[in-house]
Short mmCIF file of C-alpha atoms in Angstrom, two decimals:
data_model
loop_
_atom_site.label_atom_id
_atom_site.label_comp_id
_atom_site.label_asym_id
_atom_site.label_seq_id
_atom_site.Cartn_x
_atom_site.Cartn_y
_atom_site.Cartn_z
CA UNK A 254 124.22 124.74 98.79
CA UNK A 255 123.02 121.38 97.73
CA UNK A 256 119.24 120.31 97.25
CA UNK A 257 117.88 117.81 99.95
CA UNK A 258 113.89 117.18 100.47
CA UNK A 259 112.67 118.74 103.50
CA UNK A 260 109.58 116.03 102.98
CA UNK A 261 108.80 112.56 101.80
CA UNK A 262 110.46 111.17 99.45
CA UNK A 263 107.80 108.64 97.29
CA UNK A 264 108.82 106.80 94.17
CA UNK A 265 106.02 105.37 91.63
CA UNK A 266 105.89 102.10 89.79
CA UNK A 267 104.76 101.60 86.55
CA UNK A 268 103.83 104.80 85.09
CA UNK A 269 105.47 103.85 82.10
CA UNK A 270 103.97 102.62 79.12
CA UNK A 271 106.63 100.31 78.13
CA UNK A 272 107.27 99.26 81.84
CA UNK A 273 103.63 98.13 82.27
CA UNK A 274 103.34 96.10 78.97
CA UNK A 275 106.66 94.51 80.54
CA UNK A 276 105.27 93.49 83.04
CA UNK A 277 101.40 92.42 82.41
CA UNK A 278 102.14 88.54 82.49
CA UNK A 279 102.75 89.04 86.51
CA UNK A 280 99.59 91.30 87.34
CA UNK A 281 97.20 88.38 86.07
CA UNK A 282 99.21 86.50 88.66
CA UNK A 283 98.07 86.00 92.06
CA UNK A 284 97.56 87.91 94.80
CA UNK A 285 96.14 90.30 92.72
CA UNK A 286 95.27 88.85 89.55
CA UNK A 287 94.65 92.25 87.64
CA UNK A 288 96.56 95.48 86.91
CA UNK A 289 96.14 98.16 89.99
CA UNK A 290 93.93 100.74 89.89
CA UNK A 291 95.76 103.47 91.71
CA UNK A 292 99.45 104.58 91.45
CA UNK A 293 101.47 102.43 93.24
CA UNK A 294 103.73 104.01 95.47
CA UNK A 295 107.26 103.16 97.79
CA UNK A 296 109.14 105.58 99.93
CA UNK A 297 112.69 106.56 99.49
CA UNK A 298 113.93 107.34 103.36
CA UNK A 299 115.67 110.12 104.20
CA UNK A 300 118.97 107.30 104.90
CA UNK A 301 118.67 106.71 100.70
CA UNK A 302 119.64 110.27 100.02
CA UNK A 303 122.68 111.21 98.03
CA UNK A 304 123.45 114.96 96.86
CA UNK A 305 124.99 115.79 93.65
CA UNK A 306 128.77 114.12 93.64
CA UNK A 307 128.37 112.25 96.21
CA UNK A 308 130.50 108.62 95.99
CA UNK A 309 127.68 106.33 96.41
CA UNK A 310 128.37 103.08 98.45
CA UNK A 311 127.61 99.56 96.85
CA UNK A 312 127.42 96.73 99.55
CA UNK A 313 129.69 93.97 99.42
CA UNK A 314 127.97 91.13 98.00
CA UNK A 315 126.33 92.68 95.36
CA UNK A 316 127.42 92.77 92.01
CA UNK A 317 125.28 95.52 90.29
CA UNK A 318 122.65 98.02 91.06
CA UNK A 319 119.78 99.30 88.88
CA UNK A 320 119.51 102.65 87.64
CA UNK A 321 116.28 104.05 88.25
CA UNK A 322 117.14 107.70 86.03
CA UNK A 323 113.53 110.24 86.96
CA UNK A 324 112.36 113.48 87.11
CA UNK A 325 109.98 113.85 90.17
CA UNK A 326 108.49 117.19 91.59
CA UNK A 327 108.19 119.00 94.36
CA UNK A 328 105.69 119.60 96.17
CA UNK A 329 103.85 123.48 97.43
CA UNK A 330 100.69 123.62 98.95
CA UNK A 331 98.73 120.28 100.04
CA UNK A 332 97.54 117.74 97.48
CA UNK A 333 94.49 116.36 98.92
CA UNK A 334 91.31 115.04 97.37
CA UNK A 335 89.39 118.21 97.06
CA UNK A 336 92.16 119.71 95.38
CA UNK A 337 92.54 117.01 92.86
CA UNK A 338 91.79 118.90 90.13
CA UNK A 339 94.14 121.69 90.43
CA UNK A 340 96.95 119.76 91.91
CA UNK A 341 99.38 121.01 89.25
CA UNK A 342 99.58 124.51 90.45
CA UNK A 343 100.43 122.32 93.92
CA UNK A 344 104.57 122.19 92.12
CA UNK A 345 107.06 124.31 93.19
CA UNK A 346 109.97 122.75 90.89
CA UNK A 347 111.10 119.91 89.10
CA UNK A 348 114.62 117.86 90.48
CA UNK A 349 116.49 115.21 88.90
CA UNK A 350 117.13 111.74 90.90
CA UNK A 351 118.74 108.89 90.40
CA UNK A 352 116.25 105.96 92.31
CA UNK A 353 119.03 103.09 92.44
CA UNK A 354 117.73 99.68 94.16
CA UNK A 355 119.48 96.03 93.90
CA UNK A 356 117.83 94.07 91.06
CA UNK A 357 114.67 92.17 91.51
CA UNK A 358 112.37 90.48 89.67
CA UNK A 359 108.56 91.58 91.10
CA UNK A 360 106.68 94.76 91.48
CA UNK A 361 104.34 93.70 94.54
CA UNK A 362 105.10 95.82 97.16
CA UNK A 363 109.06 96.94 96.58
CA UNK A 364 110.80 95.31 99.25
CA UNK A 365 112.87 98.15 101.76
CA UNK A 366 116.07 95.68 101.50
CA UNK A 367 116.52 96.25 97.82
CA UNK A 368 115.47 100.62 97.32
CA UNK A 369 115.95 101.61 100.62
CA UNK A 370 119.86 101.51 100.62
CA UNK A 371 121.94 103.58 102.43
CA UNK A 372 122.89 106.45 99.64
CA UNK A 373 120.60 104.68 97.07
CA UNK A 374 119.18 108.14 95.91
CA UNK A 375 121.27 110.33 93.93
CA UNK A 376 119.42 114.26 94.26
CA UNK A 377 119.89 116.60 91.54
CA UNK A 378 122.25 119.68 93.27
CA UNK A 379 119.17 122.18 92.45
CA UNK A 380 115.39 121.70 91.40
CA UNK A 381 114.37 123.59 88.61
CA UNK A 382 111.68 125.70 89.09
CA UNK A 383 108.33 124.76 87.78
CA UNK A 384 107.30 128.12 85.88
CA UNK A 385 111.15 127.86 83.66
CA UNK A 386 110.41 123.63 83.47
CA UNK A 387 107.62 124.22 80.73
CA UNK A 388 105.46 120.96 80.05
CA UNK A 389 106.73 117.67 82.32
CA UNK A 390 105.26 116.04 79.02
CA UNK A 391 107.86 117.13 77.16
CA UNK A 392 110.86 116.25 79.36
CA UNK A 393 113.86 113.86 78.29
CA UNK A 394 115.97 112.41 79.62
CA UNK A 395 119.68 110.73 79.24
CA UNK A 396 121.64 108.46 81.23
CA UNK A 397 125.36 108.35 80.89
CA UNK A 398 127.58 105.52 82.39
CA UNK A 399 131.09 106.12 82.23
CA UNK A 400 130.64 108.54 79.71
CA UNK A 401 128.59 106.16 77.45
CA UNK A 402 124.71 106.66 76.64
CA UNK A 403 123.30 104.01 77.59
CA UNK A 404 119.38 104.82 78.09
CA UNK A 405 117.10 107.83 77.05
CA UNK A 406 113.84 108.09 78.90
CA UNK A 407 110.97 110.15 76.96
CA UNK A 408 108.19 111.61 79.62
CA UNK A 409 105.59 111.58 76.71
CA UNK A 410 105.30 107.79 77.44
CA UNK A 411 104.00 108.25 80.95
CA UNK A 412 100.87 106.00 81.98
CA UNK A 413 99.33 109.24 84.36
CA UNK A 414 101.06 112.96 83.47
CA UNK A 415 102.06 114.86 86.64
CA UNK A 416 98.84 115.98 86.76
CA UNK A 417 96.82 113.26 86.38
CA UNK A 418 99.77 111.36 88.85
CA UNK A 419 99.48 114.11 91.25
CA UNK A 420 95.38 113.97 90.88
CA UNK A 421 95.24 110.27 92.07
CA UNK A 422 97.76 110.61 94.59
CA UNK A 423 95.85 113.06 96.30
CA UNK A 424 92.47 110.94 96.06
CA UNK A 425 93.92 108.65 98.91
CA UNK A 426 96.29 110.23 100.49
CA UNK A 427 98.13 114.03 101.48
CA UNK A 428 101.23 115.44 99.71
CA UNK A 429 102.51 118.15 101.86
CA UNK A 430 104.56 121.50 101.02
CA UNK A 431 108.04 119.76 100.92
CA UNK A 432 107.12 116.28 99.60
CA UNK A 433 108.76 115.10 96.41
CA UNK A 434 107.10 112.91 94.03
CA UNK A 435 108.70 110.90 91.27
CA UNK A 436 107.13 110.57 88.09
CA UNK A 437 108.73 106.93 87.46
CA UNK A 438 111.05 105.02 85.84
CA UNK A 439 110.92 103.43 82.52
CA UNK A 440 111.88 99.96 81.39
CA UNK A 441 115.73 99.20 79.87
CA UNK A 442 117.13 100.66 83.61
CA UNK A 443 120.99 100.30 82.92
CA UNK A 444 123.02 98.36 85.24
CA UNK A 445 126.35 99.60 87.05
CA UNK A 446 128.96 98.46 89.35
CA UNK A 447 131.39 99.68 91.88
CA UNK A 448 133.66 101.97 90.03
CA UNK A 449 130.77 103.35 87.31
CA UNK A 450 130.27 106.96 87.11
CA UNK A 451 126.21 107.74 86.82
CA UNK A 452 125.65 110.67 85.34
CA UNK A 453 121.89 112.13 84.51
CA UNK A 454 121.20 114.88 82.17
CA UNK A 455 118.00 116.86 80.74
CA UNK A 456 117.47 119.94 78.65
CA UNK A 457 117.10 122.73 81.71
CA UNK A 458 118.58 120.74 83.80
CA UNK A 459 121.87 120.53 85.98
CA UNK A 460 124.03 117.41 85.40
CA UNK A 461 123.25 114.88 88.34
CA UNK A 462 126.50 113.05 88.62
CA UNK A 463 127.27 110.19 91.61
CA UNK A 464 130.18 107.59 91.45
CA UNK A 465 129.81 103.82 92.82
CA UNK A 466 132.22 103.14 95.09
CA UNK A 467 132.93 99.12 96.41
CA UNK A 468 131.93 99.00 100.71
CA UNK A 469 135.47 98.03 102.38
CA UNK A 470 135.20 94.96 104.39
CA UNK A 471 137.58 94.57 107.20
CA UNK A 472 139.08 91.33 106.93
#
């Protein structure tokens, strides 16, 4: 039987190194005028999920979608504040996703028209469990398109580990047993289009395969 959250979903901008030099000209922009302190979170609803080989819908008038390839975890026991600290014995397992979204340009608040897509979250068929994962740190990961490698994503280069991510989460707000957490995506997110075959791979890992398929409009 396929993997689906029994929790929330949340996805987390720029915990990547490379993804927050990228973008540094717009946090000295208003509103904000400064990088944030705190990770900065968005909610994939339960409408975005895709299992493993599922045909993923792309709505008619747009062209491509992003590829958002992560490896997020799963959530135990409660992450609160008074936990902080040991908030990495809070992970049950590990699970490839694929967080797809229609290209956009800013990071302020992720707009629900662009992630929140029917189907726009491809789920890894089975989590891997955290005490076979070994250290997140050390996780890689490889996005094929078609067949074709066409980004590699190394978790050494996160801004906050999953500790420290799962740390500062909990210093605001409550992960529950079931919750998933991504760990983020990095910069040089492939583009595909309606036909594409996405397929996600790391070391321990199944294969996380979904293929874009065009929405039929009745004429």
């Amino acid at each position: 039987m396929k993997y689906l959250p029994s929790g929330t979903v949340y996805g987390v901008l720029l915990n990547f190194r490379g993804e927050m030099q990228a973008l540094a000209p717009q946090m000295d922009q208003p509103p904000y005028k400064a990088a944030p302190r705190a990770p900065v979170l968005y909610v994939k609803t339960a409408n975005t999920w895709s299992t493993h080989g599922a045909r993923i819908i792309v709505p008619a008038g747009v062209p491509e979608v992003e590829v958002g390839a992560t490896i997020a975890m799963v959530i135990s026991a409660d992450v609160t504040a008074d936990k902080a600290q040991s908030a990495i014995k809070s992970i049950a397992s590990f699970v490839l996703m694929n967080d797809l979204s229609v290209p956009h340009k800013s990071f302020f608040r992720p707009p629900i028209k662009f992630k929140c897509l029917d189907g726009f979250l491809g789920i890894g068929a089975q989590p891997l469990p955290a005490d076979r994962a070994g250290d997140p740190a050390q996780f890689a990961l490889e996005v094929r398109i078609n067949g074709e490698l066409r980004q590699s994503v190394k978790f050494a280069d996160l801004v906050r580990n999953a500790s420290q991510l799962l740390a500062d989460v909990g210093e605001f707000m409550t992960l529950h047993p079931g919750d998933v957490l991504m760990l983020g995506c990095d910069v040089g997110r492939p583009l595909a289009k309606a036909g594409d075959r996405i397929d996600l791979n790391a070391p321990g890992f199944d294969t996380l395969s979904n293929t874009l398929v065009a929405e039929e409009v009745n004429a």
